[in-house]
CSV table of C-alpha atoms and ligand atoms in Angstrom, one decimal:
chain,number,residue,atom,x,y,z
A,8,MET,CA,7.6,15.4,-18.5
A,9,ALA,CA,4.9,16.9,-21.6
A,10,GLY,CA,1.2,16.9,-21.2
A,11,ILE,CA,-0.7,14.8,-23.5
A,12,ALA,CA,-1.1,16.8,-27.0
A,13,PRO,CA,-4.9,17.3,-27.4
A,14,GLU,CA,-4.8,15.3,-30.4
A,15,VAL,CA,-3.1,12.3,-29.5
A,16,ARG,CA,-5.4,12.9,-26.2
A,17,ALA,CA,-8.1,12.7,-29.7
A,18,LEU,CA,-6.5,9.2,-29.9
A,19,MET,CA,-6.9,7.2,-27.1
A,20,ARG,CA,-9.5,5.0,-26.3
A,21,PRO,CA,-12.2,7.2,-24.0
A,22,SER,CA,-11.1,5.2,-20.8
A,23,ALA,CA,-7.1,6.2,-21.4
A,24,ALA,CA,-7.8,10.1,-22.8
A,25,ALA,CA,-9.1,10.8,-18.8
A,26,LEU,CA,-5.4,9.6,-17.7
A,27,ASP,CA,-2.8,11.7,-16.2
A,28,PRO,CA,0.7,10.2,-16.5
A,29,TYR,CA,1.1,9.6,-12.6
A,30,ASP,CA,3.0,12.1,-10.7
A,31,PRO,CA,5.0,10.2,-7.6
A,32,ALA,CA,4.8,14.3,-6.0
A,33,PHE,CA,8.1,13.1,-5.5
A,34,SER,CA,11.3,15.9,-5.6
A,35,PRO,CA,15.0,15.6,-4.3
A,36,VAL,CA,15.5,15.8,-0.9
A,37,ASP,CA,17.5,15.2,2.1
A,38,VAL,CA,14.6,13.1,4.9
A,39,ILE,CA,11.7,11.5,2.3
A,40,LEU,CA,9.3,10.2,4.8
A,41,SER,CA,6.3,10.6,1.8
A,42,ALA,CA,6.4,6.8,0.5
A,43,ASN,CA,5.8,4.5,3.0
A,44,GLU,CA,9.3,2.9,2.5
A,45,ASN,CA,11.7,0.8,5.8
A,46,ASN,CA,14.0,4.1,5.9
A,47,TYR,CA,16.3,1.6,7.7
A,48,GLY,CA,16.7,-0.4,3.5
A,49,ILE,CA,18.0,-4.1,3.8
A,50,PRO,CA,19.5,-5.6,6.7
A,51,PRO,CA,23.1,-5.7,6.8
A,52,GLU,CA,23.3,-9.4,7.4
A,53,VAL,CA,20.6,-10.5,4.6
A,54,ALA,CA,22.1,-7.7,1.7
A,55,PRO,CA,25.2,-10.1,1.0
A,56,ALA,CA,22.7,-12.9,0.4
A,57,LEU,CA,20.6,-10.6,-1.4
A,58,ALA,CA,23.6,-9.1,-3.6
A,59,ALA,CA,25.2,-13.1,-4.0
A,60,ALA,CA,21.1,-14.3,-5.2
A,61,VAL,CA,20.8,-11.7,-8.2
A,62,THR,CA,24.5,-12.3,-9.2
A,63,GLU,CA,23.8,-15.7,-9.4
A,64,ALA,CA,20.6,-15.7,-11.3
A,65,ALA,CA,20.0,-16.8,-14.3
A,66,TRP,CA,20.3,-13.3,-16.5
A,67,ASN,CA,19.6,-14.9,-20.0
A,68,ARG,CA,16.7,-16.7,-18.6
A,69,TYR,CA,13.3,-15.6,-18.7
A,70,PRO,CA,11.6,-15.9,-15.4
A,71,VAL,CA,9.4,-18.2,-13.8
A,72,PRO,CA,6.1,-17.0,-14.8
A,73,LEU,CA,4.6,-18.1,-11.5
A,74,GLY,CA,8.3,-17.3,-9.4
A,75,GLY,CA,7.9,-21.4,-9.2
A,76,GLU,CA,10.9,-21.4,-6.3
A,77,LEU,CA,9.9,-17.6,-3.9
A,78,ARG,CA,5.8,-18.4,-4.5
A,79,SER,CA,6.7,-22.1,-2.7
A,80,GLN,CA,8.7,-20.5,0.0
A,81,ILE,CA,5.6,-17.3,0.1
A,82,ALA,CA,3.1,-20.6,0.8
A,83,ALA,CA,5.3,-22.0,3.5
A,84,TRP,CA,5.8,-18.7,5.4
A,85,HIS,CA,1.7,-18.5,5.3
A,86,ASN,CA,0.8,-21.8,5.1
A,87,VAL,CA,-0.6,-22.1,2.2
A,88,ALA,CA,-0.8,-24.5,-0.7
A,89,PRO,CA,1.3,-22.4,-3.4
A,90,GLU,CA,-1.5,-23.1,-6.1
A,91,ARG,CA,-3.4,-20.5,-3.5
A,92,VAL,CA,0.5,-17.7,-4.2
A,93,ILE,CA,0.6,-15.8,-7.2
A,94,ILE,CA,3.0,-12.6,-7.3
A,95,GLY,CA,3.3,-9.8,-9.2
A,96,ASN,CA,5.6,-6.8,-9.9
A,97,GLY,CA,4.2,-5.2,-7.2
A,98,GLY,CA,1.4,-4.9,-5.5
A,99,ASP,CA,0.5,-1.8,-7.9
A,100,GLU,CA,0.0,-4.9,-11.1
A,101,LEU,CA,-1.8,-7.6,-9.3
A,102,LEU,CA,-4.5,-4.7,-8.0
A,103,PHE,CA,-4.8,-3.8,-11.9
A,104,ASN,CA,-5.2,-7.7,-12.9
A,105,PHE,CA,-7.7,-8.2,-10.6
A,106,PHE,CA,-9.1,-5.5,-12.8
A,107,LEU,CA,-8.4,-6.4,-15.9
A,108,ALA,CA,-10.1,-10.5,-14.5
A,109,PHE,CA,-13.2,-9.4,-12.9
A,110,GLY,CA,-13.5,-5.8,-13.7
A,111,GLY,CA,-15.0,-3.3,-16.6
A,112,ALA,CA,-18.9,-2.5,-17.4
A,113,GLY,CA,-20.7,-3.7,-15.8
A,114,HIS,CA,-18.8,-5.2,-13.1
A,115,ALA,CA,-19.0,-2.7,-10.0
A,116,LEU,CA,-15.9,-1.7,-7.8
A,117,VAL,CA,-17.1,-0.7,-4.3
A,118,SER,CA,-14.6,1.3,-2.0
A,119,CYS,CA,-13.5,3.2,0.5
A,120,PRO,CA,-12.5,5.9,0.6
A,121,PRO,CA,-10.7,8.9,1.8
A,122,THR,CA,-8.3,5.1,0.9
A,123,PHE,CA,-5.2,4.2,-1.5
A,124,SER,CA,-6.3,6.4,-4.8
A,125,VAL,CA,-4.8,3.5,-7.5
A,126,TYR,CA,-7.8,1.5,-6.2
A,127,GLY,CA,-10.2,4.5,-8.7
A,128,LEU,CA,-7.3,4.6,-10.5
A,129,TYR,CA,-6.9,1.2,-12.0
A,130,ALA,CA,-10.7,0.8,-11.7
A,131,SER,CA,-11.3,3.4,-14.7
A,132,MET,CA,-8.8,2.1,-16.9
A,133,VAL,CA,-10.6,-0.7,-17.4
A,134,GLU,CA,-13.7,0.8,-17.4
A,135,THR,CA,-15.4,-0.3,-14.3
A,136,PRO,CA,-18.3,1.7,-12.5
A,137,VAL,CA,-17.1,2.4,-8.9
A,138,ILE,CA,-19.5,2.6,-5.5
A,139,GLU,CA,-18.1,4.5,-3.0
A,140,VAL,CA,-18.6,4.2,0.8
A,141,ALA,CA,-17.5,7.2,2.1
A,142,ARG,CA,-16.0,6.7,6.0
A,143,GLU,CA,-18.1,8.6,8.7
A,144,LYS,CA,-16.1,10.9,11.8
A,145,ASP,CA,-12.7,9.6,12.6
A,146,PHE,CA,-12.1,7.7,9.0
A,147,ALA,CA,-14.2,5.2,10.7
A,148,PRO,CA,-15.4,2.8,7.6
A,149,ASN,CA,-19.2,2.5,7.3
A,150,VAL,CA,-19.6,-1.5,7.3
A,151,ASP,CA,-23.5,-1.7,6.7
A,152,ALA,CA,-23.5,0.6,3.4
A,153,LEU,CA,-20.6,-1.4,2.5
A,154,VAL,CA,-22.4,-4.7,2.8
A,155,GLU,CA,-24.9,-3.2,1.2
A,156,ALA,CA,-23.0,-1.8,-1.6
A,157,ALA,CA,-21.4,-5.8,-2.3
A,158,ARG,CA,-24.3,-7.5,-2.6
A,159,THR,CA,-24.1,-6.1,-6.1
A,160,ALA,CA,-20.5,-5.9,-6.5
A,161,MET,CA,-18.0,-7.7,-8.7
A,162,LEU,CA,-15.1,-6.5,-6.6
A,163,VAL,CA,-14.9,-5.2,-2.9
A,164,VAL,CA,-11.6,-3.6,-2.1
A,165,VAL,CA,-11.3,-2.4,1.7
A,166,THR,CA,-7.1,-1.9,3.2
A,167,SER,CA,-6.0,-2.6,6.6
A,168,PRO,CA,-4.5,-0.8,8.1
A,169,ASN,CA,-6.3,2.1,5.2
A,170,ASN,CA,-3.2,4.6,3.7
A,171,PRO,CA,-3.1,7.1,4.2
A,172,THR,CA,-5.8,7.4,8.0
A,173,GLY,CA,-3.7,4.0,9.8
A,174,ASP,CA,-6.8,2.1,10.8
A,175,LEU,CA,-6.6,-1.9,10.1
A,176,PHE,CA,-10.8,-2.6,8.9
A,177,PRO,CA,-12.5,-4.9,11.4
A,178,ARG,CA,-12.2,-8.4,10.8
A,179,ASP,CA,-16.5,-9.2,11.4
A,180,GLY,CA,-16.8,-6.6,8.2
A,181,VAL,CA,-14.3,-8.8,6.3
A,182,ARG,CA,-16.7,-11.6,7.0
A,183,ARG,CA,-20.0,-9.9,6.5
A,184,LEU,CA,-19.1,-8.3,2.9
A,185,CYS,CA,-16.9,-12.1,1.8
A,186,GLU,CA,-21.1,-13.3,2.6
A,187,ALA,CA,-23.0,-10.3,0.9
A,188,CYS,CA,-20.5,-9.9,-2.2
A,189,PRO,CA,-21.2,-12.2,-4.8
A,190,GLY,CA,-17.7,-11.3,-6.3
A,191,ILE,CA,-14.4,-11.2,-4.6
A,192,VAL,CA,-13.5,-9.1,-2.0
A,193,LEU,CA,-9.7,-8.1,-1.6
A,194,VAL,CA,-8.3,-7.1,1.5
A,195,ASP,CA,-4.9,-5.1,1.1
A,196,GLU,CA,-2.5,-5.9,3.8
A,197,ALA,CA,0.6,-3.5,2.0
A,198,TYR,CA,1.2,-2.3,4.9
A,199,MET,CA,-0.3,-5.3,8.0
A,200,GLU,CA,3.5,-6.9,9.4
A,201,PHE,CA,3.9,-3.2,10.8
A,202,ALA,CA,-0.2,-3.9,13.3
A,203,ASP,CA,0.0,-5.9,15.7
A,204,PRO,CA,0.1,-9.6,16.1
A,205,GLY,CA,-3.1,-11.2,15.1
A,206,SER,CA,-4.5,-8.0,12.9
A,207,SER,CA,-4.2,-9.7,9.2
A,208,VAL,CA,-7.4,-11.5,8.2
A,209,GLU,CA,-5.3,-14.6,5.8
A,210,GLY,CA,-7.2,-16.2,9.4
A,211,LEU,CA,-10.5,-16.1,7.7
A,212,LEU,CA,-8.7,-17.9,3.4
A,213,PRO,CA,-9.9,-21.4,4.1
A,214,THR,CA,-14.0,-19.9,5.0
A,215,TYR,CA,-14.2,-17.6,2.4
A,216,ASP,CA,-13.3,-19.2,-1.4
A,217,ASN,CA,-13.8,-14.9,-3.1
A,218,LEU,CA,-11.5,-13.8,-0.2
A,219,ALA,CA,-8.3,-12.0,-1.7
A,220,VAL,CA,-4.9,-10.4,0.1
A,221,LEU,CA,-2.8,-9.3,-0.1
A,222,HIS,CA,0.7,-7.9,0.0
A,223,THR,CA,4.2,-6.1,-1.3
A,224,PHE,CA,7.6,-6.2,-0.4
A,225,SER,CA,7.5,-2.5,-0.6
A,226,LYS,CA,6.7,-1.7,2.4
A,227,ALA,CA,8.8,-4.1,5.6
A,228,PHE,CA,10.8,-5.9,3.9
A,229,ALA,CA,12.5,-2.6,2.5
A,230,LEU,CA,12.1,-3.7,-1.2
A,231,ALA,CA,10.3,-1.3,-3.0
A,232,GLY,CA,13.2,-0.5,-5.8
A,233,ALA,CA,12.6,-4.4,-6.6
A,234,ARG,CA,8.9,-4.2,-7.6
A,235,VAL,CA,7.3,-7.4,-6.1
A,236,GLY,CA,3.9,-8.2,-4.5
A,237,TYR,CA,1.8,-11.0,-3.9
A,238,VAL,CA,-1.6,-12.8,-2.9
A,239,LEU,CA,-3.3,-15.2,-1.3
A,240,ALA,CA,-6.3,-16.0,-2.1
A,241,SER,CA,-8.3,-19.4,-3.2
A,242,ALA,CA,-6.6,-21.9,-6.6
A,243,PRO,CA,-9.3,-20.4,-8.6
A,244,VAL,CA,-9.0,-16.8,-8.6
A,245,VAL,CA,-5.7,-16.9,-8.5
A,246,ALA,CA,-5.9,-19.0,-11.9
A,247,ALA,CA,-8.5,-16.1,-13.2
A,248,LEU,CA,-5.2,-13.2,-11.9
A,249,ALA,CA,-3.0,-15.9,-13.8
A,250,ALA,CA,-4.7,-15.7,-16.7
A,251,VAL,CA,-4.6,-11.9,-17.1
A,252,ARG,CA,-0.9,-11.5,-15.9
A,253,GLN,CA,1.8,-10.1,-18.3
A,254,PRO,CA,3.7,-13.9,-18.2
A,255,TYR,CA,7.6,-12.7,-17.3
A,256,SER,CA,6.5,-9.3,-15.0
A,257,VAL,CA,8.9,-10.5,-12.1
A,258,SER,CA,12.2,-10.4,-13.5
A,259,VAL,CA,14.6,-13.1,-12.1
A,260,LEU,CA,16.6,-9.8,-10.6
A,261,ASP,CA,13.5,-9.0,-8.8
A,262,GLN,CA,12.6,-12.8,-7.4
A,263,ALA,CA,15.8,-13.8,-6.3
A,264,ALA,CA,16.0,-10.8,-3.9
A,265,ALA,CA,12.6,-10.8,-3.3
A,266,LEU,CA,13.8,-14.7,-2.1
A,267,ALA,CA,16.5,-13.7,-0.2
A,268,ALA,CA,13.9,-11.3,1.6
A,269,VAL,CA,12.2,-14.4,2.7
A,270,THR,CA,14.4,-16.4,3.6
A,271,HIS,CA,16.1,-14.1,6.2
A,272,ARG,CA,13.1,-12.9,7.2
A,273,ASP,CA,13.4,-12.8,10.5
A,274,ALA,CA,16.2,-9.9,10.1
A,275,PHE,CA,13.7,-7.4,8.9
A,276,LEU,CA,12.3,-7.3,12.5
A,277,PRO,CA,13.7,-5.9,14.4
A,278,ALA,CA,13.4,-2.4,12.5
A,279,ILE,CA,9.7,-3.6,12.2
A,280,GLU,CA,9.6,-3.1,16.2
A,281,ALA,CA,11.4,-0.1,15.9
A,282,ILE,CA,9.0,1.8,13.6
A,283,ARG,CA,6.2,0.6,15.4
A,284,MET,CA,7.9,1.5,18.2
A,285,ASP,CA,8.8,5.0,17.1
A,286,ARG,CA,5.4,5.5,15.7
A,287,THR,CA,3.8,5.8,19.4
A,288,ARG,CA,6.7,8.0,19.8
A,289,LEU,CA,5.9,10.1,16.7
A,290,SER,CA,1.9,10.2,17.4
A,291,ALA,CA,2.2,11.1,20.8
A,292,THR,CA,4.6,14.2,19.8
A,293,LEU,CA,2.4,15.4,17.5
A,294,ALA,CA,-0.2,15.2,19.8
A,295,GLY,CA,1.6,17.3,22.0
A,296,LEU,CA,1.3,20.2,19.4
A,297,ALA,CA,-2.4,20.3,19.8
A,298,SER,CA,-2.4,23.7,20.6
A,299,LEU,CA,-0.7,24.8,17.2
A,300,GLY,CA,-4.0,23.4,16.2
A,301,VAL,CA,-2.6,19.7,15.2
A,302,ARG,CA,-5.3,16.7,14.9
A,303,VAL,CA,-3.4,12.7,15.1
A,304,TRP,CA,-4.8,9.8,13.6
A,305,PRO,CA,-3.9,6.3,15.4
A,306,SER,CA,-1.9,4.3,12.6
A,307,GLN,CA,-1.1,0.6,12.5
A,308,ALA,CA,1.4,1.2,9.5
A,309,ASN,CA,4.7,2.6,9.4
A,310,PHE,CA,2.7,6.1,8.9
A,311,ILE,CA,0.7,9.8,10.4
A,312,CYS,CA,-1.7,10.8,9.5
A,313,VAL,CA,-2.0,14.2,10.4
A,314,ARG,CA,-3.9,17.6,10.4
A,315,VAL,CA,-1.8,20.6,10.8
A,316,PRO,CA,-3.6,24.1,10.2
A,317,HIS,CA,-2.6,25.0,6.7
A,318,ALA,CA,-1.3,21.7,5.1
A,319,ARG,CA,-0.8,22.9,1.9
A,320,ASP,CA,1.5,25.4,2.8
A,321,ALA,CA,3.4,23.5,5.6
A,322,TRP,CA,4.1,20.3,3.3
A,323,ARG,CA,6.1,22.9,1.0
A,324,ARG,CA,8.2,25.2,4.0
A,325,LEU,CA,9.0,21.2,5.0
A,326,ARG,CA,10.2,21.1,1.5
A,327,ASP,CA,11.9,24.1,0.1
A,328,GLU,CA,13.1,24.9,3.6
A,329,ARG,CA,13.7,22.0,5.7
A,330,SER,CA,14.8,19.9,2.6
A,331,ILE,CA,12.2,17.2,4.0
A,332,LEU,CA,9.6,15.9,2.1
A,333,VAL,CA,5.8,14.2,3.3
A,334,ARG,CA,3.0,13.3,1.4
A,335,ASP,CA,0.5,16.2,0.9
A,336,PHE,CA,-3.5,15.2,0.7
A,337,SER,CA,-5.2,18.2,1.4
A,338,SER,CA,-7.1,18.3,-1.6
A,339,THR,CA,-8.6,14.8,-1.6
A,340,PRO,CA,-11.7,14.6,-0.2
A,341,GLY,CA,-12.2,14.3,3.5
A,342,LEU,CA,-8.9,15.1,3.8
A,343,GLU,CA,-8.8,18.4,4.1
A,344,ASP,CA,-5.7,19.9,5.6
A,345,CYS,CA,-4.5,16.2,6.0
A,346,LEU,CA,-0.3,15.4,5.6
A,347,ARG,CA,0.8,11.9,5.5
A,348,ILE,CA,4.4,11.0,7.9
A,349,THR,CA,6.1,7.9,7.0
A,350,VAL,CA,7.2,6.8,10.4
A,351,GLY,CA,11.4,6.8,8.9
A,352,LYS,CA,14.1,6.5,11.8
A,353,PRO,CA,14.4,8.0,15.2
A,354,GLU,CA,16.8,11.0,13.9
A,355,GLU,CA,14.6,11.9,11.0
A,356,ASN,CA,11.1,11.3,13.0
A,357,ASP,CA,12.8,14.3,15.5
A,358,LEU,CA,13.6,17.1,12.0
A,359,VAL,CA,10.0,16.6,10.8
A,360,VAL,CA,8.9,17.4,14.3
A,361,GLY,CA,11.1,19.9,15.0
A,362,ALA,CA,10.8,21.4,11.5
A,363,LEU,CA,6.9,21.1,11.6
A,364,THR,CA,6.7,23.0,15.2
A,365,SER,CA,8.8,26.5,14.2
A,366,ILE,CA,6.6,26.9,10.7
A,367,LEU,CA,3.2,25.7,13.0
A,368,LYS,CA,4.5,28.3,15.4
A,369,GLY,CA,5.3,30.9,12.4
A,370,GLU,CA,9.1,31.0,13.1
B,425,LIG,C1,2.1,0.7,-1.5
B,425,LIG,C2,0.7,0.0,-1.3
B,425,LIG,C3,0.6,-1.2,-1.9
B,425,LIG,C4,1.5,-2.2,-3.2
B,425,LIG,O1,2.9,-1.4,-3.3
B,425,LIG,P1,4.1,-1.7,-4.1
B,425,LIG,O2,4.8,-1.0,-4.3
B,425,LIG,O3,2.9,-1.6,-6.1
B,425,LIG,O4,3.6,-3.2,-3.8
B,425,LIG,C5,-0.3,-1.5,-2.0
B,425,LIG,N1,-1.3,-0.6,-1.6
B,425,LIG,C6,-1.4,-0.2,-0.2
B,425,LIG,C7,-2.3,0.7,0.1
B,425,LIG,C8,0.1,0.7,-0.4
B,425,LIG,O5,0.0,1.9,0.0
């Protein structure tokens, strides 16, 4: 893609002029383990219902802005009132709307890096100051320091399981943040379906009006291409997010696809369970490469964070010589020499381990 020419950059709003187009670092390969997608795809028994729903959708009509039936079904599933649910064009749109609604100059965000880079990006787009409370050894969040920082923040974002480190944020930490923060505490649970049952903080929603929980259909529900996410929060927080959203951001087609996923959600469980089991197996296999300098962190998500010698080099050789794409985090502070490997199908996991082993052995 052409860069932003200096004379065009000079015309841009200052916070936008600091940016460059997002690069998902994708290249065409045989084995895609780079974006934490669900490599099993839509379950075969759901695909016809999803196709029918999309076909029968009213393409000539604007979508119901807040997703009438989809919203009701998500609410029933999570056992909350529909007024406590808001849908978005992927979790990403909802994240952006949090910054539009609650961020801006003088409205600080507290975050806990290394974490999802999108938070910092969206914060900067709307001139939101960011207070970063870095994780400690082995990525443990410094909850005491986060709570202190939260006292003057308008927005706190924690990610559970965290991307790319894979760990859950402690529930008691979320409680303390909700009590300390005068603003909103957003817990990004994009990967929660892959975590041990009972790990979600949704159960705290009735207790804390300033808690919001983000979910997406992109990961466990194999709809990254459709772009649908949702937030559970108090009705007034949902109303604030509704006030800043683009009214028709979630298309008729995307709502139909997501609704089919919700009504058939049990059909996704076998693949989710397979991914969880293969995560254990892949982690153990990678941990067995310790003599080659490999370090693995435990994960509750559908990916694994590993440290390998000369990670950037290994990443390039995986892509160019083996046609396997993983995500390189080696230039992210705190993630030196780290790669993030999505847990794919068993044969894909075997391929990446085999290839990585031979690369690290210098073969
Ligand atoms: C993937 C992801 C999301 C949301 O992705 P969408 O595809 O926009 O729904 C949100 N948070 C984290 C941490 C993610 O990794």
